[in-house]
Amino acid sequence: MKTIKELISESLTEVEASRDILKQQNIRRVYKAYPELKEIDDQILNDRNNRFIAVIDKDERLIRRIDIAIEELIAKRDKIIARNNIDPEFDVAKCICDKCEDTGFTKGSDGTLKVCSCRKKELETCYELSGMADYSSYKMKNYRDDYLGDPSGRKKIKNDLLKVLLGLANSEDKSSLFVYSGAPQTGKTFLTVCVCKTAINLGKSAYYGKCEDLQIIGTDTLEALKRIDFLVLDDFADSVTMTGNVGSILNNILEVRAASKLPTILVTPFPKAELVSKCDMRISGKLSSAGLISKESR
Ligand SMILES: [Zn+2]
């Protein structure tokens, strides 16, 4: 499971290559239009090579002569560039994206990092690798607070989830585990997928998955789930914790994450109290101290 930071850093070699191609194209274009410029640049290059040899030979007189020649050539070169309005940096590699200067991240006015719009491809790949391949159309901007006629409740849940993601939310005894409980068909999956995508957009490592799928996820991913910045497990229910080895896998993940205070959200249609009384014992112990996200919670 690759994080967005890893994906962007892997693509830097590709960006560097395109920067170099653009530079070479630019140089060829300028030299074609102004062959006298190419001639001077060739001479300068030649003189610099000769100077290198003169330095090794410790031939001070020759060095001085070459220095004067280079100086004259540069003055001539500057004149041609100025007279023809040529970009003086035509032979320097330039950033492909001015917004992020090819780093892949831009800084918001509040100082937070965000993935730059030039890295849409890496972002989509990361969503897919982070459990969200089936939700490519889910976007936060399409989440409507007033859907189902409960604008304040829906807005509150959205903000609570974002607070958990940003580390601004604390359950009563500072547990990093949260239960998001809401009636069926109220858009919980849509919202949590969008929050998970927001996490990745902010440069964090995150994963969205169904609770029961913990038993079919590969061991590499399971190991990653213990350490990523933000984890959402959907369709959480007491019966799921009793299915196969889901209970022990989940318990293990939650224990490692709690030790590093990494936020985890369990999404469920059931009330928290009911889950606490019916779940696998190891899980219910953790649930009782978990924070609650719901329309009613304060
Ligand atoms: Zn950019």
Short mmCIF file of C-alpha atoms and ligand atoms in Angstrom, two decimals:
data_model
loop_
_atom_site.label_atom_id
_atom_site.label_comp_id
_atom_site.label_asym_id
_atom_site.label_seq_id
_atom_site.Cartn_x
_atom_site.Cartn_y
_atom_site.Cartn_z
CA MET A 1 0.00 0.00 0.00
CA LYS A 2 1.66 3.18 -1.18
CA THR A 3 1.02 6.56 0.41
CA ILE A 4 0.42 9.73 -1.60
CA LYS A 5 3.82 11.05 -0.50
CA GLU A 6 5.51 7.91 -1.83
CA LEU A 7 3.59 8.08 -5.12
CA ILE A 8 4.51 11.72 -5.63
CA SER A 9 8.15 11.20 -4.78
CA GLU A 10 8.29 8.26 -7.22
CA SER A 11 6.94 10.49 -10.00
CA LEU A 12 9.65 13.11 -9.43
CA THR A 13 12.11 11.33 -11.74
CA GLU A 14 9.51 11.48 -14.49
CA VAL A 15 8.93 15.18 -13.83
CA GLU A 16 12.67 15.83 -13.89
CA ALA A 17 12.94 14.04 -17.25
CA SER A 18 10.14 16.17 -18.74
CA ARG A 19 11.78 19.31 -17.37
CA ASP A 20 14.99 18.34 -19.17
CA ILE A 21 13.19 17.55 -22.42
CA LEU A 22 11.50 20.97 -22.33
CA LYS A 23 14.83 22.66 -21.68
CA GLN A 24 16.47 20.89 -24.64
CA GLN A 25 13.53 21.79 -26.88
CA ASN A 26 13.82 25.42 -25.83
CA ILE A 27 17.53 25.52 -26.52
CA ARG A 28 17.08 23.94 -29.96
CA ARG A 29 14.35 26.42 -30.85
CA VAL A 30 16.42 29.47 -29.82
CA TYR A 31 19.58 28.22 -31.55
CA LYS A 32 17.63 27.59 -34.75
CA ALA A 33 16.30 31.14 -34.78
CA TYR A 34 19.63 32.72 -33.73
CA PRO A 35 22.51 30.58 -35.05
CA GLU A 36 25.01 33.30 -34.04
CA LEU A 37 24.02 32.61 -30.42
CA LYS A 38 24.79 28.93 -30.80
CA GLU A 39 28.17 29.80 -32.31
CA ILE A 40 29.05 32.00 -29.32
CA ASP A 41 27.88 29.35 -26.83
CA ASP A 42 30.00 26.74 -28.61
CA GLN A 43 32.99 29.06 -28.43
CA ILE A 44 32.42 29.74 -24.74
CA LEU A 45 32.22 26.00 -24.08
CA ASN A 46 35.40 25.44 -26.05
CA ASP A 47 37.22 28.24 -24.20
CA ARG A 48 36.13 26.84 -20.85
CA ASN A 49 37.54 23.44 -21.78
CA ASN A 50 40.82 25.06 -22.81
CA ARG A 51 40.90 27.03 -19.58
CA PHE A 52 40.54 23.77 -17.65
CA ILE A 53 43.61 22.39 -19.38
CA ALA A 54 45.50 25.68 -18.84
CA VAL A 55 44.76 25.45 -15.13
CA ILE A 56 46.21 21.95 -15.00
CA ASP A 57 49.28 23.22 -16.91
CA LYS A 58 49.49 26.17 -14.49
CA ASP A 59 49.82 28.48 -17.53
CA GLU A 60 48.81 31.77 -15.91
CA ARG A 61 49.19 33.86 -19.07
CA LEU A 62 46.98 31.56 -21.08
CA ILE A 63 44.37 31.50 -18.31
CA ARG A 64 44.19 35.29 -18.31
CA ARG A 65 43.88 35.41 -22.08
CA ILE A 66 41.06 32.87 -22.08
CA ASP A 67 39.28 34.74 -19.26
CA ILE A 68 39.31 37.93 -21.32
CA ALA A 69 38.06 36.06 -24.40
CA ILE A 70 35.20 34.48 -22.42
CA GLU A 71 34.24 37.84 -20.96
CA GLU A 72 34.03 39.36 -24.43
CA LEU A 73 31.96 36.45 -25.71
CA ILE A 74 29.53 36.77 -22.79
CA ALA A 75 29.12 40.51 -23.44
CA LYS A 76 28.39 39.74 -27.11
CA ARG A 77 25.96 37.02 -26.07
CA ASP A 78 24.10 39.35 -23.67
CA LYS A 79 23.71 41.88 -26.46
CA ILE A 80 22.19 39.35 -28.87
CA ILE A 81 19.80 38.16 -26.17
CA ALA A 82 18.70 41.68 -25.26
CA ARG A 83 18.39 42.87 -28.87
CA ASN A 84 16.16 39.92 -29.85
CA ASN A 85 14.12 39.75 -26.68
CA ILE A 86 15.25 36.19 -25.99
CA ASP A 87 14.44 34.77 -22.55
CA PRO A 88 17.84 35.04 -20.78
CA GLU A 89 17.03 31.75 -19.02
CA PHE A 90 16.17 29.86 -22.19
CA ASP A 91 18.85 27.29 -21.38
CA VAL A 92 17.79 26.75 -17.76
CA ALA A 93 15.36 23.97 -16.75
CA LYS A 94 12.07 25.42 -15.59
CA CYS A 95 9.33 24.04 -13.32
CA ILE A 96 6.52 22.29 -15.17
CA CYS A 97 4.03 23.41 -12.50
CA ASP A 98 4.43 26.93 -11.16
CA LYS A 99 1.86 26.34 -8.44
CA CYS A 100 3.88 23.73 -6.54
CA GLU A 101 7.27 24.20 -8.25
CA ASP A 102 7.11 20.47 -9.04
CA THR A 103 7.08 19.39 -5.40
CA GLY A 104 3.52 18.04 -5.79
CA PHE A 105 2.28 19.93 -2.73
CA THR A 106 0.96 23.44 -2.26
CA LYS A 107 0.68 25.29 1.01
CA GLY A 108 -2.66 26.80 1.95
CA SER A 109 -3.02 30.23 3.55
CA ASP A 110 -3.20 28.47 6.93
CA GLY A 111 0.04 26.62 6.26
CA THR A 112 -1.50 23.20 5.66
CA LEU A 113 -0.04 21.12 2.84
CA LYS A 114 -2.32 19.94 0.07
CA VAL A 115 -1.70 17.78 -2.96
CA CYS A 116 -1.29 20.09 -5.99
CA SER A 117 -3.81 19.94 -8.82
CA CYS A 118 -1.02 18.78 -11.16
CA ARG A 119 -0.96 15.42 -9.30
CA LYS A 120 -4.53 14.30 -9.99
CA LYS A 121 -3.24 11.04 -11.46
CA GLU A 122 -1.24 10.14 -8.33
CA LEU A 123 -4.20 11.12 -6.18
CA GLU A 124 -6.58 8.82 -8.07
CA THR A 125 -4.05 5.97 -7.89
CA CYS A 126 -3.70 6.51 -4.17
CA TYR A 127 -7.48 6.46 -3.63
CA GLU A 128 -7.58 3.12 -5.46
CA LEU A 129 -4.73 1.67 -3.41
CA SER A 130 -6.38 2.92 -0.22
CA GLY A 131 -9.51 0.81 -0.55
CA MET A 132 -11.59 3.28 -2.56
CA ALA A 133 -11.39 1.86 -6.08
CA ASP A 134 -15.17 1.37 -6.13
CA TYR A 135 -15.92 4.96 -5.14
CA SER A 136 -14.22 7.05 -7.81
CA SER A 137 -17.26 9.33 -8.16
CA TYR A 138 -17.51 10.15 -4.45
CA LYS A 139 -16.47 13.75 -3.91
CA MET A 140 -16.81 15.93 -0.84
CA LYS A 141 -18.20 18.81 -2.88
CA ASN A 142 -21.22 16.60 -3.68
CA TYR A 143 -22.02 15.95 -0.02
CA ARG A 144 -25.16 17.95 0.70
CA ASP A 145 -25.82 19.03 4.25
CA ASP A 146 -29.53 19.49 3.50
CA TYR A 147 -30.07 16.02 2.03
CA LEU A 148 -32.90 14.22 3.91
CA GLY A 149 -33.90 17.51 5.50
CA ASP A 150 -31.43 17.54 8.38
CA PRO A 151 -28.82 20.18 7.51
CA SER A 152 -27.49 20.87 11.02
CA GLY A 153 -27.17 17.18 11.96
CA ARG A 154 -25.39 16.27 8.74
CA LYS A 155 -23.06 19.23 8.93
CA LYS A 156 -22.19 18.38 12.52
CA ILE A 157 -21.27 14.79 11.61
CA LYS A 158 -19.12 15.97 8.72
CA ASN A 159 -17.28 18.44 10.93
CA ASP A 160 -16.85 15.87 13.71
CA LEU A 161 -15.28 13.41 11.27
CA LEU A 162 -12.95 16.09 9.90
CA LYS A 163 -11.94 16.99 13.45
CA VAL A 164 -11.02 13.37 14.14
CA LEU A 165 -8.97 13.33 10.95
CA LEU A 166 -7.12 16.52 11.89
CA GLY A 167 -6.52 15.29 15.45
CA LEU A 168 -8.73 18.03 16.88
CA ALA A 169 -11.33 15.71 18.38
CA ASN A 170 -10.94 13.97 21.69
CA SER A 171 -13.23 11.41 23.20
CA GLU A 172 -13.76 11.73 26.96
CA ASP A 173 -10.73 9.71 27.98
CA LYS A 174 -8.64 10.67 24.97
CA SER A 175 -9.18 7.45 23.06
CA SER A 176 -8.22 7.70 19.39
CA LEU A 177 -11.05 5.29 18.52
CA PHE A 178 -14.39 6.70 17.36
CA VAL A 179 -17.75 5.12 16.57
CA TYR A 180 -19.79 6.86 13.88
CA SER A 181 -23.33 5.63 14.44
CA GLY A 182 -26.17 6.58 12.10
CA ALA A 183 -29.35 5.15 10.65
CA PRO A 184 -29.07 3.03 7.48
CA GLN A 185 -29.30 4.86 4.12
CA THR A 186 -28.15 8.22 5.47
CA GLY A 187 -24.99 8.46 3.37
CA LYS A 188 -22.46 7.24 5.94
CA THR A 189 -20.37 5.44 3.33
CA PHE A 190 -20.40 8.44 0.99
CA LEU A 191 -19.30 10.78 3.76
CA THR A 192 -16.60 8.56 5.24
CA VAL A 193 -15.12 7.82 1.80
CA CYS A 194 -14.96 11.58 1.16
CA VAL A 195 -13.30 12.23 4.54
CA CYS A 196 -10.80 9.48 3.77
CA LYS A 197 -10.04 11.10 0.40
CA THR A 198 -9.62 14.44 2.17
CA ALA A 199 -7.01 12.84 4.43
CA ILE A 200 -5.02 11.68 1.39
CA ASN A 201 -5.44 15.10 -0.21
CA LEU A 202 -3.77 16.56 2.87
CA GLY A 203 -0.78 14.28 2.34
CA LYS A 204 -1.76 11.73 4.99
CA SER A 205 -1.82 7.96 4.64
CA ALA A 206 -5.38 6.66 4.96
CA TYR A 207 -7.52 3.60 4.23
CA TYR A 208 -11.22 2.90 3.81
CA GLY A 209 -12.48 -0.68 4.12
CA LYS A 210 -15.42 -2.82 5.15
CA CYS A 211 -15.01 -4.40 8.55
CA GLU A 212 -15.81 -7.92 7.39
CA ASP A 213 -13.16 -7.66 4.64
CA LEU A 214 -10.43 -7.64 7.30
CA GLN A 215 -10.34 -11.43 6.93
CA ILE A 216 -9.61 -11.28 3.18
CA ILE A 217 -7.18 -8.32 3.12
CA GLY A 218 -3.54 -9.30 2.43
CA THR A 219 -1.10 -9.36 5.34
CA ASP A 220 0.98 -6.48 3.94
CA THR A 221 -2.08 -4.23 3.90
CA LEU A 222 -3.13 -5.41 7.37
CA GLU A 223 0.30 -4.45 8.68
CA ALA A 224 0.00 -1.05 6.96
CA LEU A 225 -3.42 -0.48 8.57
CA LYS A 226 -1.74 -0.53 11.98
CA ARG A 227 0.47 2.42 11.12
CA ILE A 228 -1.37 4.66 8.65
CA ASP A 229 -2.47 8.14 9.77
CA PHE A 230 -6.22 7.59 9.39
CA LEU A 231 -8.37 4.43 9.20
CA VAL A 232 -12.09 4.04 8.47
CA LEU A 233 -13.79 0.63 8.85
CA ASP A 234 -17.34 0.62 7.51
CA ASP A 235 -20.29 -1.73 8.18
CA PHE A 236 -19.17 -2.39 11.71
CA ALA A 237 -21.55 -4.63 13.69
CA ASP A 238 -21.33 -6.94 16.69
CA SER A 239 -22.05 -9.94 14.44
CA VAL A 240 -19.05 -9.03 12.24
CA THR A 241 -16.71 -9.17 15.23
CA MET A 242 -17.89 -12.77 15.78
CA THR A 243 -17.32 -13.74 12.12
CA GLY A 244 -14.25 -15.87 11.37
CA ASN A 245 -11.17 -14.18 12.79
CA VAL A 246 -12.36 -10.60 12.26
CA GLY A 247 -12.53 -10.03 16.03
CA SER A 248 -8.90 -10.90 16.65
CA ILE A 249 -7.59 -9.08 13.55
CA LEU A 250 -9.53 -5.94 14.47
CA ASN A 251 -8.47 -6.15 18.09
CA ASN A 252 -4.84 -6.38 17.02
CA ILE A 253 -5.12 -3.38 14.68
CA LEU A 254 -6.91 -1.27 17.29
CA GLU A 255 -4.34 -2.09 19.96
CA VAL A 256 -1.36 -1.04 17.83
CA ARG A 257 -3.14 2.11 16.63
CA ALA A 258 -4.23 3.10 20.15
CA ALA A 259 -0.62 2.86 21.34
CA SER A 260 0.37 5.50 18.76
CA LYS A 261 -2.88 7.48 19.20
CA LEU A 262 -3.75 7.08 15.52
CA PRO A 263 -7.38 7.96 14.75
CA THR A 264 -9.69 5.09 13.75
CA ILE A 265 -13.38 5.39 12.88
CA LEU A 266 -15.79 2.46 13.03
CA VAL A 267 -18.92 3.17 10.98
CA THR A 268 -22.10 1.41 12.07
CA PRO A 269 -25.90 1.55 11.82
CA PHE A 270 -26.20 0.32 15.44
CA PRO A 271 -26.25 2.36 18.67
CA LYS A 272 -22.93 2.34 20.53
CA ALA A 273 -24.43 0.96 23.76
CA GLU A 274 -25.83 -2.05 21.94
CA LEU A 275 -22.46 -2.74 20.32
CA VAL A 276 -20.65 -2.50 23.65
CA SER A 277 -22.93 -5.16 25.15
CA LYS A 278 -22.95 -7.57 22.20
CA CYS A 279 -19.49 -7.37 20.56
CA ASP A 280 -16.52 -9.69 20.89
CA MET A 281 -15.30 -8.98 24.45
CA ARG A 282 -11.91 -7.60 23.44
CA ILE A 283 -13.57 -5.12 21.07
CA SER A 284 -16.38 -4.07 23.38
CA GLY A 285 -13.84 -3.11 26.04
CA LYS A 286 -12.28 -0.68 23.58
CA LEU A 287 -15.65 0.56 22.35
CA SER A 288 -16.82 1.64 25.79
CA SER A 289 -14.10 4.30 25.96
CA ALA A 290 -14.39 5.27 22.27
CA GLY A 291 -15.69 8.66 21.19
CA LEU A 292 -19.15 8.79 19.61
CA ILE A 293 -20.02 10.59 16.41
CA SER A 294 -23.75 10.87 15.76
CA LYS A 295 -26.43 13.46 15.18
CA GLU A 296 -27.26 13.50 18.89
CA SER A 297 -23.79 13.39 20.46
CA ARG A 298 -22.29 16.55 21.88
ZN ZN B 1 1.76 21.37 -9.12
#
